[in-house]
mmCIF file of C-alpha atoms in Angstrom:
data_model
loop_
_atom_site.group_PDB
_atom_site.id
_atom_site.type_symbol
_atom_site.label_atom_id
_atom_site.label_comp_id
_atom_site.label_asym_id
_atom_site.label_seq_id
_atom_site.Cartn_x
_atom_site.Cartn_y
_atom_site.Cartn_z
ATOM 1 C CA UNK Z 170 -92.778 76.065 24.607
ATOM 2 C CA UNK Z 171 -90.921 72.859 24.992
ATOM 3 C CA UNK Z 172 -89.253 72.034 28.842
ATOM 4 C CA UNK Z 173 -85.572 70.916 28.337
ATOM 5 C CA UNK Z 174 -83.475 69.620 30.766
ATOM 6 C CA UNK Z 175 -79.640 68.818 30.737
ATOM 7 C CA UNK Z 176 -78.209 66.950 32.768
ATOM 8 C CA UNK Z 177 -74.583 67.544 32.811
ATOM 9 C CA UNK Z 178 -73.871 65.089 35.510
ATOM 10 C CA UNK Z 179 -75.668 61.269 36.979
ATOM 11 C CA UNK Z 180 -78.109 62.326 39.280
ATOM 12 C CA UNK Z 181 -82.035 61.919 40.378
ATOM 13 C CA UNK Z 182 -84.570 64.236 38.970
ATOM 14 C CA UNK Z 183 -87.677 64.549 41.237
ATOM 15 C CA UNK Z 184 -91.139 65.990 38.981
ATOM 16 C CA UNK Z 185 -93.161 67.375 41.193
ATOM 17 C CA UNK Z 186 -95.218 69.931 39.486
ATOM 18 C CA UNK Z 187 -97.035 70.413 36.703
ATOM 19 C CA UNK Z 188 -95.731 70.872 33.647
ATOM 20 C CA UNK Z 189 -97.699 72.481 30.904
ATOM 21 C CA UNK Z 190 -95.897 71.846 27.597
ATOM 22 C CA UNK Z 191 -94.251 68.975 26.203
ATOM 23 C CA UNK Z 192 -91.082 68.072 28.709
ATOM 24 C CA UNK Z 193 -87.724 65.979 28.092
ATOM 25 C CA UNK Z 194 -86.025 64.475 31.173
ATOM 26 C CA UNK Z 195 -82.831 62.843 30.985
ATOM 27 C CA UNK Z 196 -80.590 61.402 34.337
ATOM 28 C CA UNK Z 197 -79.812 58.670 36.667
ATOM 29 C CA UNK Z 198 -83.418 58.118 38.391
ATOM 30 C CA UNK Z 199 -86.712 60.015 37.431
ATOM 31 C CA UNK Z 200 -89.673 60.150 39.170
ATOM 32 C CA UNK Z 201 -92.523 61.624 38.127
ATOM 33 C CA UNK Z 202 -95.558 62.183 40.446
ATOM 34 C CA UNK Z 203 -96.873 65.229 38.370
ATOM 35 C CA UNK Z 204 -99.325 65.688 35.769
ATOM 36 C CA UNK Z 205 -97.968 66.085 32.069
ATOM 37 C CA UNK Z 206 -99.879 68.594 30.000
ATOM 38 C CA UNK Z 207 -97.802 67.213 27.000
ATOM 39 C CA UNK Z 208 -95.549 64.618 25.846
ATOM 40 C CA UNK Z 209 -92.913 63.238 27.499
ATOM 41 C CA UNK Z 210 -89.672 62.371 26.721
ATOM 42 C CA UNK Z 211 -87.473 60.410 29.627
ATOM 43 C CA UNK Z 212 -84.578 58.231 29.976
ATOM 44 C CA UNK Z 213 -82.100 57.379 32.780
ATOM 45 C CA UNK Z 214 -81.192 53.920 35.285
ATOM 46 C CA UNK Z 215 -84.578 53.825 36.750
ATOM 47 C CA UNK Z 216 -87.591 55.620 35.478
ATOM 48 C CA UNK Z 217 -90.825 55.644 37.397
ATOM 49 C CA UNK Z 218 -94.322 57.526 35.781
ATOM 50 C CA UNK Z 219 -96.713 57.511 39.089
ATOM 51 C CA UNK Z 220 -99.049 59.948 37.655
ATOM 52 C CA UNK Z 221 -100.944 61.199 34.321
ATOM 53 C CA UNK Z 222 -99.830 61.821 31.090
ATOM 54 C CA UNK Z 223 -102.188 63.824 28.369
ATOM 55 C CA UNK Z 224 -99.697 62.945 25.581
ATOM 56 C CA UNK Z 225 -97.353 60.452 24.418
ATOM 57 C CA UNK Z 226 -94.720 58.618 26.877
ATOM 58 C CA UNK Z 227 -91.415 57.400 24.677
ATOM 59 C CA UNK Z 228 -88.578 56.219 27.783
ATOM 60 C CA UNK Z 229 -85.666 54.503 27.434
ATOM 61 C CA UNK Z 230 -83.128 52.987 30.352
ATOM 62 C CA UNK Z 231 -82.074 50.429 32.589
ATOM 63 C CA UNK Z 232 -86.131 49.579 34.541
ATOM 64 C CA UNK Z 233 -89.007 51.493 33.845
ATOM 65 C CA UNK Z 234 -92.638 51.299 36.408
ATOM 66 C CA UNK Z 235 -95.694 53.215 34.910
ATOM 67 C CA UNK Z 236 -97.991 53.327 37.405
ATOM 68 C CA UNK Z 237 -99.970 56.193 36.387
ATOM 69 C CA UNK Z 238 -102.339 56.735 32.700
ATOM 70 C CA UNK Z 239 -100.730 57.877 29.489
ATOM 71 C CA UNK Z 240 -103.613 59.160 27.516
ATOM 72 C CA UNK Z 241 -101.745 58.090 24.054
ATOM 73 C CA UNK Z 242 -98.910 56.023 22.447
ATOM 74 C CA UNK Z 243 -96.370 54.544 24.354
ATOM 75 C CA UNK Z 244 -92.818 54.320 23.253
ATOM 76 C CA UNK Z 245 -90.545 51.886 25.058
ATOM 77 C CA UNK Z 246 -86.601 50.275 24.947
ATOM 78 C CA UNK Z 247 -85.674 49.503 28.000
ATOM 79 C CA UNK Z 248 -84.482 46.962 30.304
ATOM 80 C CA UNK Z 249 -87.221 46.078 32.371
ATOM 81 C CA UNK Z 250 -90.656 47.362 32.348
ATOM 82 C CA UNK Z 251 -93.462 46.671 34.614
ATOM 83 C CA UNK Z 252 -97.261 48.243 33.426
ATOM 84 C CA UNK Z 253 -99.664 48.901 36.084
ATOM 85 C CA UNK Z 254 -102.379 51.213 34.473
ATOM 86 C CA UNK Z 255 -103.894 52.646 31.743
ATOM 87 C CA UNK Z 256 -102.570 53.333 28.247
ATOM 88 C CA UNK Z 257 -105.150 55.198 25.991
ATOM 89 C CA UNK Z 258 -103.685 54.069 22.794
ATOM 90 C CA UNK Z 259 -100.877 51.923 21.253
ATOM 91 C CA UNK Z 260 -97.816 50.242 23.217
ATOM 92 C CA UNK Z 261 -94.838 49.350 21.748
ATOM 93 C CA UNK Z 262 -92.081 47.854 23.816
ATOM 94 C CA UNK Z 263 -88.926 46.753 23.147
ATOM 95 C CA UNK Z 264 -86.142 45.122 26.097
ATOM 96 C CA UNK Z 265 -85.044 42.333 28.405
ATOM 97 C CA UNK Z 266 -88.647 41.461 30.454
ATOM 98 C CA UNK Z 267 -91.712 43.043 29.883
ATOM 99 C CA UNK Z 268 -94.002 42.379 32.547
ATOM 100 C CA UNK Z 269 -98.582 43.909 32.289
ATOM 101 C CA UNK Z 270 -99.946 43.385 35.744
ATOM 102 C CA UNK Z 271 -103.734 42.688 36.051
ATOM 103 C CA UNK Z 272 -104.554 46.142 36.438
ATOM 104 C CA UNK Z 273 -102.854 47.325 33.308
ATOM 105 C CA UNK Z 274 -105.494 47.659 29.724
ATOM 106 C CA UNK Z 275 -103.947 48.811 26.917
ATOM 107 C CA UNK Z 276 -106.568 50.519 24.953
ATOM 108 C CA UNK Z 277 -104.884 50.232 21.018
ATOM 109 C CA UNK Z 278 -102.491 47.544 20.220
ATOM 110 C CA UNK Z 279 -99.573 45.994 21.543
ATOM 111 C CA UNK Z 280 -96.040 45.476 19.980
ATOM 112 C CA UNK Z 281 -93.623 44.050 22.559
ATOM 113 C CA UNK Z 282 -90.043 42.556 20.722
ATOM 114 C CA UNK Z 283 -88.625 41.135 24.474
ATOM 115 C CA UNK Z 284 -86.822 37.920 26.095
ATOM 116 C CA UNK Z 285 -89.388 37.663 29.274
ATOM 117 C CA UNK Z 286 -93.132 38.465 28.821
ATOM 118 C CA UNK Z 287 -95.928 38.267 30.479
ATOM 119 C CA UNK Z 288 -98.921 39.342 30.282
ATOM 120 C CA UNK Z 289 -102.008 39.425 32.463
ATOM 121 C CA UNK Z 290 -103.685 42.655 31.526
ATOM 122 C CA UNK Z 291 -105.922 43.704 28.852
ATOM 123 C CA UNK Z 292 -105.556 44.583 25.288
ATOM 124 C CA UNK Z 293 -108.750 46.292 23.356
ATOM 125 C CA UNK Z 294 -106.570 46.379 20.074
ATOM 126 C CA UNK Z 295 -104.508 43.517 18.110
ATOM 127 C CA UNK Z 296 -101.538 42.143 19.858
ATOM 128 C CA UNK Z 297 -97.840 41.188 18.610
ATOM 129 C CA UNK Z 298 -94.980 39.668 20.884
ATOM 130 C CA UNK Z 299 -91.772 38.513 19.560
ATOM 131 C CA UNK Z 300 -90.272 37.276 22.237
ATOM 132 C CA UNK Z 301 -88.580 33.560 24.685
ATOM 133 C CA UNK Z 302 -90.540 33.332 27.214
ATOM 134 C CA UNK Z 303 -93.904 34.157 26.883
ATOM 135 C CA UNK Z 304 -96.746 33.897 28.930
ATOM 136 C CA UNK Z 305 -100.573 35.492 28.193
ATOM 137 C CA UNK Z 306 -103.134 35.364 30.944
ATOM 138 C CA UNK Z 307 -105.059 38.707 30.059
ATOM 139 C CA UNK Z 308 -107.476 39.067 27.459
ATOM 140 C CA UNK Z 309 -106.790 40.619 24.318
ATOM 141 C CA UNK Z 310 -109.835 41.659 22.300
ATOM 142 C CA UNK Z 311 -108.995 41.136 18.425
ATOM 143 C CA UNK Z 312 -106.234 39.325 16.702
ATOM 144 C CA UNK Z 313 -103.408 37.621 17.791
ATOM 145 C CA UNK Z 314 -99.703 37.317 16.603
ATOM 146 C CA UNK Z 315 -97.507 35.438 19.060
ATOM 147 C CA UNK Z 316 -93.741 34.109 18.398
ATOM 148 C CA UNK Z 317 -92.097 32.470 21.175
ATOM 149 C CA UNK Z 318 -89.142 29.937 22.517
ATOM 150 C CA UNK Z 319 -92.070 28.919 24.568
ATOM 151 C CA UNK Z 320 -95.623 29.842 24.573
ATOM 152 C CA UNK Z 321 -97.676 29.416 28.297
ATOM 153 C CA UNK Z 322 -101.578 30.322 28.112
ATOM 154 C CA UNK Z 323 -102.233 30.828 31.637
ATOM 155 C CA UNK Z 324 -105.768 30.139 33.381
ATOM 156 C CA UNK Z 325 -106.896 33.385 32.744
ATOM 157 C CA UNK Z 326 -106.708 33.736 29.535
ATOM 158 C CA UNK Z 327 -109.283 34.971 27.001
ATOM 159 C CA UNK Z 328 -108.589 35.172 23.180
ATOM 160 C CA UNK Z 329 -112.010 36.838 21.213
ATOM 161 C CA UNK Z 330 -110.126 36.985 17.573
ATOM 162 C CA UNK Z 331 -108.133 34.671 15.668
ATOM 163 C CA UNK Z 332 -104.621 33.953 17.533
ATOM 164 C CA UNK Z 333 -101.669 32.679 15.454
ATOM 165 C CA UNK Z 334 -98.391 31.875 16.435
ATOM 166 C CA UNK Z 335 -95.207 30.016 16.503
ATOM 167 C CA UNK Z 336 -93.587 27.966 19.389
ATOM 168 C CA UNK Z 337 -90.401 26.075 19.359
ATOM 169 C CA UNK Z 338 -92.022 22.526 20.859
ATOM 170 C CA UNK Z 339 -94.320 22.896 18.164
ATOM 171 C CA UNK Z 340 -98.851 23.248 18.591
ATOM 172 C CA UNK Z 341 -99.971 24.344 21.790
ATOM 173 C CA UNK Z 342 -103.056 23.732 24.490
ATOM 174 C CA UNK Z 343 -105.132 26.886 24.794
ATOM 175 C CA UNK Z 344 -107.029 25.060 26.790
ATOM 176 C CA UNK Z 345 -110.518 27.235 27.376
ATOM 177 C CA UNK Z 346 -108.922 30.542 26.460
ATOM 178 C CA UNK Z 347 -110.444 30.763 22.898
ATOM 179 C CA UNK Z 348 -113.870 32.862 23.033
ATOM 180 C CA UNK Z 349 -115.671 31.658 19.432
ATOM 181 C CA UNK Z 350 -112.141 31.835 17.543
ATOM 182 C CA UNK Z 351 -109.546 29.221 17.053
ATOM 183 C CA UNK Z 352 -105.878 29.463 16.977
ATOM 184 C CA UNK Z 353 -103.575 28.353 14.561
ATOM 185 C CA UNK Z 354 -99.840 27.095 14.503
ATOM 186 C CA UNK Z 355 -97.999 28.791 11.868
ATOM 187 C CA UNK Z 356 -94.008 27.045 11.140
ATOM 188 C CA UNK Z 357 -93.117 30.054 9.063
ATOM 189 C CA UNK Z 358 -92.648 32.559 12.173
ATOM 190 C CA UNK Z 359 -90.182 30.618 12.800
ATOM 191 C CA UNK Z 360 -88.076 32.454 10.559
ATOM 192 C CA UNK Z 361 -89.121 35.314 11.937
ATOM 193 C CA UNK Z 362 -87.663 34.951 15.231
ATOM 194 C CA UNK Z 363 -84.408 35.762 13.393
ATOM 195 C CA UNK Z 364 -84.957 39.026 12.765
ATOM 196 C CA UNK Z 365 -84.725 39.557 16.371
ATOM 197 C CA UNK Z 366 -80.784 38.311 16.533
ATOM 198 C CA UNK Z 367 -77.456 40.949 16.403
ATOM 199 C CA UNK Z 368 -76.598 39.903 12.901
ATOM 200 C CA UNK Z 369 -80.130 40.682 11.086
ATOM 201 C CA UNK Z 370 -81.804 43.004 12.753
ATOM 202 C CA UNK Z 371 -82.186 46.295 11.573
ATOM 203 C CA UNK Z 372 -82.516 44.127 8.211
ATOM 204 C CA UNK Z 373 -85.222 42.484 7.782
ATOM 205 C CA UNK Z 374 -87.882 43.994 9.474
ATOM 206 C CA UNK Z 375 -89.785 47.424 9.152
ATOM 207 C CA UNK Z 376 -90.966 47.363 12.535
ATOM 208 C CA UNK Z 377 -87.578 46.065 14.134
ATOM 209 C CA UNK Z 378 -85.804 49.362 12.543
ATOM 210 C CA UNK Z 379 -88.630 51.292 14.400
ATOM 211 C CA UNK Z 380 -87.917 50.335 17.458
ATOM 212 C CA UNK Z 381 -83.955 49.710 16.346
ATOM 213 C CA UNK Z 382 -83.934 54.064 15.928
ATOM 214 C CA UNK Z 383 -86.380 54.844 18.627
ATOM 215 C CA UNK Z 384 -84.573 53.048 21.527
ATOM 216 C CA UNK Z 385 -81.357 53.953 19.414
ATOM 217 C CA UNK Z 386 -81.973 57.647 19.755
ATOM 218 C CA UNK Z 387 -82.633 56.988 23.775
ATOM 219 C CA UNK Z 388 -80.080 55.861 24.588
ATOM 220 C CA UNK Z 389 -78.258 57.710 23.131
ATOM 221 C CA UNK Z 390 -80.028 60.871 24.825
ATOM 222 C CA UNK Z 391 -78.626 58.731 27.772
ATOM 223 C CA UNK Z 392 -75.241 58.773 27.357
ATOM 224 C CA UNK Z 393 -75.088 62.247 26.190
ATOM 225 C CA UNK Z 394 -76.759 63.672 28.981
ATOM 226 C CA UNK Z 395 -74.422 61.624 31.363
ATOM 227 C CA UNK Z 396 -71.400 61.589 29.983
ATOM 228 C CA UNK Z 397 -70.753 65.136 27.292
ATOM 229 C CA UNK Z 398 -68.027 66.169 29.264
ATOM 230 C CA UNK Z 399 -66.247 63.153 28.411
ATOM 231 C CA UNK Z 400 -66.631 62.981 25.068
ATOM 232 C CA UNK Z 401 -65.722 66.336 24.323
ATOM 233 C CA UNK Z 402 -62.142 65.808 26.323
ATOM 234 C CA UNK Z 403 -62.072 62.004 24.070
ATOM 235 C CA UNK Z 404 -61.479 64.439 21.060
ATOM 236 C CA UNK Z 405 -58.611 66.338 22.106
ATOM 237 C CA UNK Z 406 -56.054 65.479 19.948
ATOM 238 C CA UNK Z 407 -56.947 62.148 19.110
ATOM 239 C CA UNK Z 408 -56.168 63.073 15.796
ATOM 240 C CA UNK Z 409 -52.356 62.423 16.529
ATOM 241 C CA UNK Z 410 -53.157 58.760 18.491
ATOM 242 C CA UNK Z 411 -55.142 56.983 15.859
ATOM 243 C CA UNK Z 412 -52.963 54.357 16.257
ATOM 244 C CA UNK Z 413 -52.404 54.579 19.999
ATOM 245 C CA UNK Z 414 -56.019 54.534 20.298
ATOM 246 C CA UNK Z 415 -56.666 51.879 18.258
ATOM 247 C CA UNK Z 416 -53.642 49.465 20.546
ATOM 248 C CA UNK Z 417 -55.494 50.376 23.406
ATOM 249 C CA UNK Z 418 -58.710 49.724 22.222
ATOM 250 C CA UNK Z 419 -57.661 46.298 21.324
ATOM 251 C CA UNK Z 420 -56.270 45.575 24.174
ATOM 252 C CA UNK Z 421 -59.483 46.111 25.925
ATOM 253 C CA UNK Z 422 -61.806 44.264 23.812
ATOM 254 C CA UNK Z 423 -59.369 41.059 23.917
ATOM 255 C CA UNK Z 424 -58.368 41.403 27.258
ATOM 256 C CA UNK Z 425 -61.050 41.819 29.685
ATOM 257 C CA UNK Z 426 -62.600 38.847 28.572
ATOM 258 C CA UNK Z 427 -59.184 37.273 29.692
ATOM 259 C CA UNK Z 428 -59.973 39.050 32.913
ATOM 260 C CA UNK Z 429 -63.334 37.820 33.617
ATOM 261 C CA UNK Z 430 -62.436 34.088 32.584
ATOM 262 C CA UNK Z 431 -59.482 34.482 35.459
ATOM 263 C CA UNK Z 432 -62.076 36.162 37.710
ATOM 264 C CA UNK Z 433 -64.679 33.594 37.965
ATOM 265 C CA UNK Z 434 -62.512 30.612 38.598
ATOM 266 C CA UNK Z 435 -61.431 32.453 41.213
ATOM 267 C CA UNK Z 436 -64.008 32.435 44.148
ATOM 268 C CA UNK Z 437 -63.327 35.448 45.631
ATOM 269 C CA UNK Z 438 -63.587 37.629 41.774
ATOM 270 C CA UNK Z 439 -66.635 35.919 40.618
ATOM 271 C CA UNK Z 440 -68.336 38.982 42.193
ATOM 272 C CA UNK Z 441 -65.821 41.457 40.054
ATOM 273 C CA UNK Z 442 -66.070 38.871 37.026
ATOM 274 C CA UNK Z 443 -70.005 39.311 37.242
ATOM 275 C CA UNK Z 444 -69.865 42.396 37.018
ATOM 276 C CA UNK Z 445 -67.022 43.165 34.672
ATOM 277 C CA UNK Z 446 -69.255 40.712 32.331
ATOM 278 C CA UNK Z 447 -72.235 42.985 32.621
ATOM 279 C CA UNK Z 448 -70.468 46.276 31.861
ATOM 280 C CA UNK Z 449 -68.386 44.510 28.723
ATOM 281 C CA UNK Z 450 -71.521 43.167 27.294
ATOM 282 C CA UNK Z 451 -73.417 46.832 27.302
ATOM 283 C CA UNK Z 452 -69.826 47.911 25.583
ATOM 284 C CA UNK Z 453 -70.370 45.903 23.254
ATOM 285 C CA UNK Z 454 -73.738 45.883 22.201
ATOM 286 C CA UNK Z 455 -73.937 49.743 22.880
ATOM 287 C CA UNK Z 456 -70.607 50.619 21.090
ATOM 288 C CA UNK Z 457 -71.628 51.649 17.670
ATOM 289 C CA UNK Z 458 -73.415 54.813 19.710
ATOM 290 C CA UNK Z 459 -70.896 55.770 21.672
ATOM 291 C CA UNK Z 460 -68.562 55.357 18.407
ATOM 292 C CA UNK Z 461 -71.211 57.779 17.080
ATOM 293 C CA UNK Z 462 -71.562 60.371 19.808
ATOM 294 C CA UNK Z 463 -67.640 60.343 19.842
ATOM 295 C CA UNK Z 464 -67.214 60.910 15.800
ATOM 296 C CA UNK Z 465 -70.019 63.833 16.277
ATOM 297 C CA UNK Z 466 -68.134 65.514 19.073
ATOM 298 C CA UNK Z 467 -64.356 64.818 16.975
ATOM 299 C CA UNK Z 468 -66.523 66.655 13.705
ATOM 300 C CA UNK Z 469 -67.420 69.353 16.204
ATOM 301 C CA UNK Z 470 -63.806 70.421 17.535
ATOM 302 C CA UNK Z 471 -62.412 69.522 14.278
ATOM 303 C CA UNK Z 472 -64.646 71.459 12.833
ATOM 304 C CA UNK Z 473 -65.101 73.976 14.966
ATOM 305 C CA UNK Z 474 -68.573 73.632 15.123
ATOM 306 C CA UNK Z 475 -71.174 75.434 17.462
ATOM 307 C CA UNK Z 476 -73.149 72.711 17.830
ATOM 308 C CA UNK Z 477 -75.875 72.476 21.303
ATOM 309 C CA UNK Z 478 -76.935 69.333 22.922
ATOM 310 C CA UNK Z 479 -80.021 68.664 21.240
ATOM 311 C CA UNK Z 480 -78.252 68.744 17.988
ATOM 312 C CA UNK Z 481 -75.324 66.396 18.390
ATOM 313 C CA UNK Z 482 -78.069 63.707 20.125
ATOM 314 C CA UNK Z 483 -79.718 64.019 16.832
ATOM 315 C CA UNK Z 484 -76.468 64.091 14.261
ATOM 316 C CA UNK Z 485 -75.331 60.789 16.815
ATOM 317 C CA UNK Z 486 -78.046 58.938 15.530
ATOM 318 C CA UNK Z 487 -77.867 59.725 11.954
ATOM 319 C CA UNK Z 488 -74.426 58.146 12.456
ATOM 320 C CA UNK Z 489 -75.297 55.403 14.542
ATOM 321 C CA UNK Z 490 -77.658 54.317 11.816
ATOM 322 C CA UNK Z 491 -74.689 54.713 9.576
ATOM 323 C CA UNK Z 492 -72.433 52.877 11.175
ATOM 324 C CA UNK Z 493 -75.251 50.137 11.802
ATOM 325 C CA UNK Z 494 -75.607 49.434 8.369
ATOM 326 C CA UNK Z 495 -72.189 49.379 7.797
ATOM 327 C CA UNK Z 496 -70.986 46.716 10.054
ATOM 328 C CA UNK Z 497 -74.005 44.391 8.850
ATOM 329 C CA UNK Z 498 -71.811 44.235 5.895
ATOM 330 C CA UNK Z 499 -70.580 39.830 5.766
ATOM 331 C CA UNK Z 500 -67.053 39.919 6.811
ATOM 332 C CA UNK Z 501 -66.271 43.372 6.032
ATOM 333 C CA UNK Z 502 -69.089 44.111 8.913
ATOM 334 C CA UNK Z 503 -66.979 42.422 11.953
ATOM 335 C CA UNK Z 504 -63.932 43.667 10.331
ATOM 336 C CA UNK Z 505 -65.471 47.416 10.623
ATOM 337 C CA UNK Z 506 -66.636 46.708 14.211
ATOM 338 C CA UNK Z 507 -63.185 45.811 15.690
ATOM 339 C CA UNK Z 508 -61.439 48.828 14.461
ATOM 340 C CA UNK Z 509 -64.404 51.000 15.327
ATOM 341 C CA UNK Z 510 -65.086 49.981 18.923
ATOM 342 C CA UNK Z 511 -61.176 49.686 18.998
ATOM 343 C CA UNK Z 512 -60.551 53.060 18.069
ATOM 344 C CA UNK Z 513 -63.659 54.439 20.545
ATOM 345 C CA UNK Z 514 -62.858 52.822 23.327
ATOM 346 C CA UNK Z 515 -58.924 53.697 23.436
ATOM 347 C CA UNK Z 516 -59.646 57.257 22.685
ATOM 348 C CA UNK Z 517 -62.008 57.081 26.185
ATOM 349 C CA UNK Z 518 -59.200 55.067 27.887
ATOM 350 C CA UNK Z 519 -55.971 57.670 26.930
ATOM 351 C CA UNK Z 520 -58.496 60.347 27.973
ATOM 352 C CA UNK Z 521 -58.925 58.431 31.430
ATOM 353 C CA UNK Z 522 -54.970 57.883 31.894
ATOM 354 C CA UNK Z 523 -54.188 60.943 30.927
ATOM 355 C CA UNK Z 524 -56.647 62.430 33.575
ATOM 356 C CA UNK Z 525 -54.790 60.686 35.917
ATOM 357 C CA UNK Z 526 -51.644 61.247 35.748
ATOM 358 C CA UNK Z 527 -52.634 65.248 35.715
ATOM 359 C CA UNK Z 528 -53.631 64.168 39.057
ATOM 360 C CA UNK Z 529 -50.884 62.611 40.591
ATOM 361 C CA UNK Z 530 -48.365 65.442 39.168
ATOM 362 C CA UNK Z 531 -51.005 68.030 41.133
#
């Protein structure tokens, strides 16, 4: 038996009783203070795991803290991740900032794609890192592959097997960190750095496809759990308002950047401008995921399908992959992206405007 939680609105979730089976949760803040006997899948703004998980951990969201033991694999797509415990098998992490404290022990391999990476713990298996600012100040027992704009090797770093790396400034000094092994600079690895760009992501590397699918699924899970009513309501009457939706969406895509610039030019408007910038960037990065959910809800509404929460979530993932493949086509992809995002945000905007008018009338 699997434990599901379909959160209708934003809220805090506390797991303080032992879960005997696989557990799924989505919410604004999720805190795990009890043992999970099976796998745990969580998605939300702030995620805190304080107790043991006897299966896999899969997580997506804004911020994640792992303070409890995880017996099997960990797969993460999170803005900021802090790991302060033992991982029984492999760790796959994709995000903005990743920190492994000195208490972190990864018994399998560590594969990490992120902006800022700080590794202070122990990796029993292989290490593969691609990022911008990379600090290695821990122990790696097997081979290492490190690609970064700026790589720093700390005083406590220990490499027990061969290291291959690429650094934007060329070769670096590994000092006394190499234990009866060697480090080799590979110029060709610089080409792999481009795999993390928005334009090539998902086309050049199978491993990046895996991360993309995982992160997309978990982000769709978050968006669906928190805003399912908004998607359901937005598709009503959309077939008669395609052009209107496109127009409102285009105003959003072109108008918001102008408003942000104006806000940043005024001192009192700087905080609002910065906040609007974050929201706007988020809407661009995850626009195709939001569009995928809207498409699935439209089909459900149009065809009168009796799809439940998880059916819609998985169908939206398939739709998101298709949209992603379409939007990476040169030139045509840019046009499709503008059209898709415009209709998506236009439809949502029109629904908000309609709802406000209804409130005024009442």
